[in-house]
mmCIF file of C-alpha atoms in Angstrom:
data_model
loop_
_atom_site.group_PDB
_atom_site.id
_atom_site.type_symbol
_atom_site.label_atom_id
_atom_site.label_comp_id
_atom_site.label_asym_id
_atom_site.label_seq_id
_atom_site.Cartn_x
_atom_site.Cartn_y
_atom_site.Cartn_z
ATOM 1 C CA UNK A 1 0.000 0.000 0.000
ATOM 2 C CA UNK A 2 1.125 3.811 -0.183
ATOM 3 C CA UNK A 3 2.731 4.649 2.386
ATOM 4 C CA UNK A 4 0.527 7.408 4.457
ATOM 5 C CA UNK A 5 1.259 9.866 7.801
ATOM 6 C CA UNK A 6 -2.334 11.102 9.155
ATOM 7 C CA UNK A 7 -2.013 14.588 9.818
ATOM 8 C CA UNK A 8 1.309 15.566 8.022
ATOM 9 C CA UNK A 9 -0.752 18.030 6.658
ATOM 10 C CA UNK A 10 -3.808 20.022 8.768
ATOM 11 C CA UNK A 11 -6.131 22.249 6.928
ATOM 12 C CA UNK A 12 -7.899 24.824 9.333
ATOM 13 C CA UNK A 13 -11.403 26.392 8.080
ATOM 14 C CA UNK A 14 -13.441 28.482 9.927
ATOM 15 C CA UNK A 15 -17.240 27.811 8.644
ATOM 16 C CA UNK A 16 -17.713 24.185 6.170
ATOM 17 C CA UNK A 17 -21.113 22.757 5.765
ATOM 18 C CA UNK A 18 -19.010 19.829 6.930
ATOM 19 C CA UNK A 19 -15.555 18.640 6.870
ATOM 20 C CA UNK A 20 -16.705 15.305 5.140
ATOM 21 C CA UNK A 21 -18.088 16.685 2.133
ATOM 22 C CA UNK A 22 -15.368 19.430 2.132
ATOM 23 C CA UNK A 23 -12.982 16.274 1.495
ATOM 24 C CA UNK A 24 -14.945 14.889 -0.965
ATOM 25 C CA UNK A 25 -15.288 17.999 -3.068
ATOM 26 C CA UNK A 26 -11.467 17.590 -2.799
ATOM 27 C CA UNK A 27 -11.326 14.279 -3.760
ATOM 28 C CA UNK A 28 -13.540 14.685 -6.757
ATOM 29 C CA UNK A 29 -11.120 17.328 -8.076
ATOM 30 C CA UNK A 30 -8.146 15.754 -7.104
ATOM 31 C CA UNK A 31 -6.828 18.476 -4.475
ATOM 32 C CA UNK A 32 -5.829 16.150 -1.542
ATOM 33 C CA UNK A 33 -3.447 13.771 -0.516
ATOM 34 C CA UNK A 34 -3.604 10.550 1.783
ATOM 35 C CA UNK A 35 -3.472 11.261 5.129
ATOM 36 C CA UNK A 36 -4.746 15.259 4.775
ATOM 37 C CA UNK A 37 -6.662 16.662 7.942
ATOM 38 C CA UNK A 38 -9.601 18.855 7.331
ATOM 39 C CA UNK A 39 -10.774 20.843 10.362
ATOM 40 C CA UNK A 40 -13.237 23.425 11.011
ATOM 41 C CA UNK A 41 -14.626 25.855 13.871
ATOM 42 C CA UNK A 42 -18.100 25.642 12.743
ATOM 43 C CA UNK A 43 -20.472 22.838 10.611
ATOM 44 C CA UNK A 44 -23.922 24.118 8.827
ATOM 45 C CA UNK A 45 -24.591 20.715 8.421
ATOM 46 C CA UNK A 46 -21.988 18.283 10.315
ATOM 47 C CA UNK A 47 -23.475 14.678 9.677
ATOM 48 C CA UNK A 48 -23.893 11.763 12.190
ATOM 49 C CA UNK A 49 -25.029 8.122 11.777
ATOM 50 C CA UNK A 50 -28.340 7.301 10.160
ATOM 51 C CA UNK A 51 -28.434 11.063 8.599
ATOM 52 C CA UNK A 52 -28.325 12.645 11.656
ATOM 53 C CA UNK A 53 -26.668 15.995 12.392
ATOM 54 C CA UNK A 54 -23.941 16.810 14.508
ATOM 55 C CA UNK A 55 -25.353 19.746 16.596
ATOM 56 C CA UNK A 56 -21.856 21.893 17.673
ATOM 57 C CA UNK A 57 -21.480 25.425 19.293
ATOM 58 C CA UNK A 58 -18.941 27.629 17.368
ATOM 59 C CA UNK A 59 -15.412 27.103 17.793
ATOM 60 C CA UNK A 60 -15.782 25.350 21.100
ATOM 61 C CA UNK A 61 -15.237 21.518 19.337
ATOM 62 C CA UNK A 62 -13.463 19.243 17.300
ATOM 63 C CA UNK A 63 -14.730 18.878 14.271
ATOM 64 C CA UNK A 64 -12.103 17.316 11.439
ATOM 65 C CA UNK A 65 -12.034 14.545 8.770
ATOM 66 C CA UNK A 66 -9.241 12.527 7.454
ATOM 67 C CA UNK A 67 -8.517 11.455 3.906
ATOM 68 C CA UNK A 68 -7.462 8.121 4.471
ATOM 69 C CA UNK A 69 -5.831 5.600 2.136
ATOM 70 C CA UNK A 70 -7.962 2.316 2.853
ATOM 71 C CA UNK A 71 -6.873 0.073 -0.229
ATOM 72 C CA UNK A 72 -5.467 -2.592 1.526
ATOM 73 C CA UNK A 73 -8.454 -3.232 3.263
ATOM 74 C CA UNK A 74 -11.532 -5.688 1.771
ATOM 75 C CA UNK A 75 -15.237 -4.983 1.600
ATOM 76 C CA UNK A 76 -15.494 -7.664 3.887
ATOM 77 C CA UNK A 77 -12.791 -6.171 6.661
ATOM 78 C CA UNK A 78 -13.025 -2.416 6.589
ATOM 79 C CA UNK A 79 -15.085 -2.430 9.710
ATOM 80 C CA UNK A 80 -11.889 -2.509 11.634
ATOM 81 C CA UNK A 81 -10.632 0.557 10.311
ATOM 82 C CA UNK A 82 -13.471 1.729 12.154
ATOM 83 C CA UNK A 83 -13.190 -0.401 15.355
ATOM 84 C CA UNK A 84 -9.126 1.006 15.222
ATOM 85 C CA UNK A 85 -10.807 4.476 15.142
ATOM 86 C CA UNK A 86 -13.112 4.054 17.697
ATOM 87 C CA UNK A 87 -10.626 2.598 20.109
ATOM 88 C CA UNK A 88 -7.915 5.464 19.123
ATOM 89 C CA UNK A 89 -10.659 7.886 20.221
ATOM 90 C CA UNK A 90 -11.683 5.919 23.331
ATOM 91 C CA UNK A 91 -8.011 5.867 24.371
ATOM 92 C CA UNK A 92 -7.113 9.479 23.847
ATOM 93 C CA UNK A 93 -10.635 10.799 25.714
ATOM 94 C CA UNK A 94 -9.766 8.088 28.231
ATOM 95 C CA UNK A 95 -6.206 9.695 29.077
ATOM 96 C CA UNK A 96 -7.488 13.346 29.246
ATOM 97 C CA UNK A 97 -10.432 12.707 31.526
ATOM 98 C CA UNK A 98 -9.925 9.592 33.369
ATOM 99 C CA UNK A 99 -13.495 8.294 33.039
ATOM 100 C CA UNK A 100 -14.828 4.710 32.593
ATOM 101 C CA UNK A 101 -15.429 5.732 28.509
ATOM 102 C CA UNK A 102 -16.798 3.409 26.427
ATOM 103 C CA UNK A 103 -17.880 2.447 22.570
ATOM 104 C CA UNK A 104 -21.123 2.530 22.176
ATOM 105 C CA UNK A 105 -22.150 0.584 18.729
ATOM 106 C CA UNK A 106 -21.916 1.719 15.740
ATOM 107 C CA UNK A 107 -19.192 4.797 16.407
ATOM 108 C CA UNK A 108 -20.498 6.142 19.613
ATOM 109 C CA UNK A 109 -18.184 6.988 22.515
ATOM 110 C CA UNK A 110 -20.163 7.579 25.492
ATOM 111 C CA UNK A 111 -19.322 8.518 29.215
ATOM 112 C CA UNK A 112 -21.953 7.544 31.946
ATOM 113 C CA UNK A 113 -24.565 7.237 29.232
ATOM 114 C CA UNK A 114 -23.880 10.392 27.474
ATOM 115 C CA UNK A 115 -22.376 11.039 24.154
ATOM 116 C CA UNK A 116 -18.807 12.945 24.098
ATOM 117 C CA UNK A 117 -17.772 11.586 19.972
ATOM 118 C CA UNK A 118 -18.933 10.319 17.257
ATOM 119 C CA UNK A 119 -17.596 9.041 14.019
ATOM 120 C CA UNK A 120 -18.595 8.752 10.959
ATOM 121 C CA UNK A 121 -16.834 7.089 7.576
ATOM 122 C CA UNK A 122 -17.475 7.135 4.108
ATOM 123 C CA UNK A 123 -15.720 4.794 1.344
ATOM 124 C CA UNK A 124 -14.656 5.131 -1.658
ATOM 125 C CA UNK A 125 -15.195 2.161 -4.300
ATOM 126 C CA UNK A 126 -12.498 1.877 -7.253
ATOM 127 C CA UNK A 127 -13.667 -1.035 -9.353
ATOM 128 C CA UNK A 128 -15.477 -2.749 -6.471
ATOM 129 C CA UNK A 129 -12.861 -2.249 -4.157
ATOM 130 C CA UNK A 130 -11.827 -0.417 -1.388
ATOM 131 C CA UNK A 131 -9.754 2.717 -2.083
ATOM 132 C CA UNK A 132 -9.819 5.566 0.268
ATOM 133 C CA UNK A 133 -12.310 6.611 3.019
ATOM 134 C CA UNK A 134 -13.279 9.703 4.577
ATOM 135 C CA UNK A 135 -13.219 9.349 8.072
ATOM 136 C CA UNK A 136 -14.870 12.309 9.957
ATOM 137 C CA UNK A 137 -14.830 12.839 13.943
ATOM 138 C CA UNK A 138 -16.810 15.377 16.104
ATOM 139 C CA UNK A 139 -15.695 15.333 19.988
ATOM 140 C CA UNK A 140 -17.423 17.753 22.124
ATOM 141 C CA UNK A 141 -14.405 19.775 24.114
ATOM 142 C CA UNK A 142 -15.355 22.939 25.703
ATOM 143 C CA UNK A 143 -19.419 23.211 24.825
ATOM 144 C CA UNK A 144 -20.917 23.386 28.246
ATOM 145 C CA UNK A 145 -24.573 23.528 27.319
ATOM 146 C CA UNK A 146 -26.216 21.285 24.969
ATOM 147 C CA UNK A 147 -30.058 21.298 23.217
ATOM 148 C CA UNK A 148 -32.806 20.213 24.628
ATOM 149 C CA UNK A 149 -33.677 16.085 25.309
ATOM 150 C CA UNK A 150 -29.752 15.670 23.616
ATOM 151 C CA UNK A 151 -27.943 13.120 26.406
ATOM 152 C CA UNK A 152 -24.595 14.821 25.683
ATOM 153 C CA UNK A 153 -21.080 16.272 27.400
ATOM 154 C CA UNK A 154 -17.601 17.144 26.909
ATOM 155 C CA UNK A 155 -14.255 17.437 28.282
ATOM 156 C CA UNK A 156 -14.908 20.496 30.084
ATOM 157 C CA UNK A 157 -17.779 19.525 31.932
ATOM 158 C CA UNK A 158 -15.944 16.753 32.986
ATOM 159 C CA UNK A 159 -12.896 17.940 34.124
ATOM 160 C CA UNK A 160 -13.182 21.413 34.497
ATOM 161 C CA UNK A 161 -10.450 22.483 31.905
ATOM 162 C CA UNK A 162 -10.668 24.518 28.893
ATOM 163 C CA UNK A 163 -8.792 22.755 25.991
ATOM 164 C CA UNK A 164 -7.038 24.118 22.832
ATOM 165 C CA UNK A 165 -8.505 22.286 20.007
ATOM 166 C CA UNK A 166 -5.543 22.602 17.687
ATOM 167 C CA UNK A 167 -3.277 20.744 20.484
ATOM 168 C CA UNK A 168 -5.712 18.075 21.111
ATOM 169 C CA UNK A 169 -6.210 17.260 17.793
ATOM 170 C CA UNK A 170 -2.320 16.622 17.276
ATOM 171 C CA UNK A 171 -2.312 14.316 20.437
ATOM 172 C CA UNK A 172 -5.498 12.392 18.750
ATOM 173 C CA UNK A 173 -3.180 12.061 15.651
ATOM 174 C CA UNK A 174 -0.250 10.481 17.727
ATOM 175 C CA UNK A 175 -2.557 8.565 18.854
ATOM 176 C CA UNK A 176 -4.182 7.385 15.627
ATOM 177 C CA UNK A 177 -0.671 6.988 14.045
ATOM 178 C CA UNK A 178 0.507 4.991 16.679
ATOM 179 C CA UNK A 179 -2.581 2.233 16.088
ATOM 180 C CA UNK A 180 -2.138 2.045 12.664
ATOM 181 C CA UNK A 181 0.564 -0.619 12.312
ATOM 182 C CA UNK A 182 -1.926 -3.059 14.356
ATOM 183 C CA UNK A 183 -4.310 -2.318 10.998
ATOM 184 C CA UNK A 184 -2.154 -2.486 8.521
ATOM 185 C CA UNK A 185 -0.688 -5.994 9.672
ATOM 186 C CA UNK A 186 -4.120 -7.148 10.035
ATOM 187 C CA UNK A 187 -3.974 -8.012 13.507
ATOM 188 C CA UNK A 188 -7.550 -8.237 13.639
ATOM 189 C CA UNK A 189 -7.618 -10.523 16.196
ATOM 190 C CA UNK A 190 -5.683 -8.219 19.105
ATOM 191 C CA UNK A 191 -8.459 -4.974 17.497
ATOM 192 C CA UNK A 192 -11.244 -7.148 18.325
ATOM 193 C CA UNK A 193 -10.209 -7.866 21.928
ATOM 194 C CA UNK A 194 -9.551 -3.958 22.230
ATOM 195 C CA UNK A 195 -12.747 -2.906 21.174
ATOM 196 C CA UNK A 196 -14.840 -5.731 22.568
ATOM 197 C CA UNK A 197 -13.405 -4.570 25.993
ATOM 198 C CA UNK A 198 -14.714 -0.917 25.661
ATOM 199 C CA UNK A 199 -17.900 -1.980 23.990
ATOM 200 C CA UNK A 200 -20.776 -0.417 26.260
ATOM 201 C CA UNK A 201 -23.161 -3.931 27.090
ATOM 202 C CA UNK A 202 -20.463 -6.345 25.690
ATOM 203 C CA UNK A 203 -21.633 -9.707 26.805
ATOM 204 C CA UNK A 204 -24.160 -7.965 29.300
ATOM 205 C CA UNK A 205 -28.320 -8.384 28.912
ATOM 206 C CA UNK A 206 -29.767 -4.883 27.919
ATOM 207 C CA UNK A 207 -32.811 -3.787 25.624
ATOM 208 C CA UNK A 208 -32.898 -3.099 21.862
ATOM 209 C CA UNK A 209 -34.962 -1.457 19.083
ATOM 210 C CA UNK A 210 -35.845 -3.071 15.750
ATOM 211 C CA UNK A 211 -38.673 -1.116 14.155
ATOM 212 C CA UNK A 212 -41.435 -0.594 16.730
ATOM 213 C CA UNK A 213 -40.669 -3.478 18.954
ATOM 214 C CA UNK A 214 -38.274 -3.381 22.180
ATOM 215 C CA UNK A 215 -36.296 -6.686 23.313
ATOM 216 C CA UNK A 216 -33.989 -7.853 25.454
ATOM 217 C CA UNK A 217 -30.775 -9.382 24.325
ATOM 218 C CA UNK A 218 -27.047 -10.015 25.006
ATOM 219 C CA UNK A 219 -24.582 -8.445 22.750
ATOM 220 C CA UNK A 220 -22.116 -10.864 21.928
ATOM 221 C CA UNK A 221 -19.720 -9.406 19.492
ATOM 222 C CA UNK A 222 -19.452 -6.739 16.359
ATOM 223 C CA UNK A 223 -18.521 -9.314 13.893
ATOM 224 C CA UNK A 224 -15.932 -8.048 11.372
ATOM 225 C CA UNK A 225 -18.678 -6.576 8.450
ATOM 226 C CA UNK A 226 -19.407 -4.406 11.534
ATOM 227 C CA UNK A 227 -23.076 -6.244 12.639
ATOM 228 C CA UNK A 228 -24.132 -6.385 16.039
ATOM 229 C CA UNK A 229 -24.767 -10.234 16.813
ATOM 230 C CA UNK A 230 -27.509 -10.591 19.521
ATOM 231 C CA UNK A 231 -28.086 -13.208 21.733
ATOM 232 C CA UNK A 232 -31.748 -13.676 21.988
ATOM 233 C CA UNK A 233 -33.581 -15.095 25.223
ATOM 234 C CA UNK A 234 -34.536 -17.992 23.359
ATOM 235 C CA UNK A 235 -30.827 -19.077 23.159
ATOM 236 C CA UNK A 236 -31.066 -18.266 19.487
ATOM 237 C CA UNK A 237 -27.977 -15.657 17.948
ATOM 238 C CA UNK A 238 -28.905 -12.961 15.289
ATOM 239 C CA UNK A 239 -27.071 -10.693 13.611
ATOM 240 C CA UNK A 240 -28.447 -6.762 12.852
ATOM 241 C CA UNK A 241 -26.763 -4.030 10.775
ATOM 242 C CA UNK A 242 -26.865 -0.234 11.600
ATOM 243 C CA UNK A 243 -30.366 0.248 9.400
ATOM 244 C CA UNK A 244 -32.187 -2.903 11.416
ATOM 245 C CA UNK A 245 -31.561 -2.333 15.113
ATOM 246 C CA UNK A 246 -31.348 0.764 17.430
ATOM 247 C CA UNK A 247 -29.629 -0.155 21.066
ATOM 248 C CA UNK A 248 -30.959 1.600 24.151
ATOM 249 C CA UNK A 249 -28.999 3.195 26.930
#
């Protein structure tokens, strides 16, 4: 694969609609390289799972994307580039604010039920194969007041501390950086023991959502195409993707 050092490069902007489709503009007209940070004070329209936005004061978050050189992952094992991100993430929040921080399934990271990151990533196909993703990250840093009925904080509220963005992004990077050789090698078994041990429910009995119906079930594992497989309370296991199943706090 090409070699690739997230962050070599950091692109600051102060108002994007959001820092995911500000990298794909670039993409589509060739203007970025592997490994290119994209970062912004402010999103019109950051985006979330399930088409969801990412609701962020002005200037008081991180908000950033990475163009990301994916090709030597399959259709079939790019979840873990998500699983490395999510445990990056849980790591760095982890060593700021000393809090029992978990991964909430799909790209969650939640502290005592309430939402401090989220991640989001979109591929790129080249001939039915993987070939780049954009992988975009909002963590809430100094925003001490949220909306209404959103179950949300940040690092401030929990440690009292205002942050500078700019330097905690470059400690996430070291962070990411220093994960990546686990990917590349493919040491998928030692990412799925990492993640599985953050993973908020992991092999614990709590309820779930799947259209209009609530049930209880044990979470068993994120399999490697990124499905939540449920153990059901008639012994039975089933597996959901992200569009199927919603999972209750």
């Amino acid at each position: 694969m090409k070699s690739q050092i997230v962050g070599y490069q950091i692109i600051k902007l102060l108002t994007v609609d959001s820092t995911n489709n500000y990298v794909a503009k670039l993409v589509n007209k060739s203007k970025v390289s592997f490994g290119t940070v994209i970062m912004a004070d402010f999103q019109t329209k950051g985006k979330g799972q399930r088409d969801n936005l990412w609701h962020s004061d002005n200037g008081k978050n991180l908000l950033f994307s990475i163009y990301f050189d994916s090709s030597f992952l399959t259709t079939n094992t790019i979840f873990y580039l998500s699983k490395i991100i999510a445990i990056s993430l849980r790591n760095f929040i982890f060593n700021i604010s000393g809090k029992n921080v978990k991964i909430k399934w799909p790209n969650d990271i939640i502290i005592n039920h309430q939402k401090i990151a989220g991640i989001l990533i979109e591929n790129q196909l080249k001939n039915n194969n993987i070939y780049s993703s954009i992988i975009g990250i909002g963590l809430n840093v100094n925003q001490i007041n949220f909306i209404k009925n959103l179950s949300a904080t940040s690092l401030r509220v929990l440690t009292h501390r205002e942050y500078d963005l700019k330097s905690l992004l470059e400690i996430f990077i070291n962070v990411f950086n220093s994960n990546l050789s686990t990917l590349k090698e493919k040491n998928f078994n030692y990412i799925d023991n990492q993640y599985h041990q953050h993973l908020l429910n992991f092999n614990k009995w709590a309820l779930y959502k799947e259209n209009n119906s609530v049930f209880k079930a044990k979470l068993s594992s994120v399999n490697e195409q990124g499905f939540l497989d449920l153990v059901l309370e008639n012994g039975k296991t089933k597996s959901y993707d992200l569009q199927q199943i919603n999972q209750l706090i």
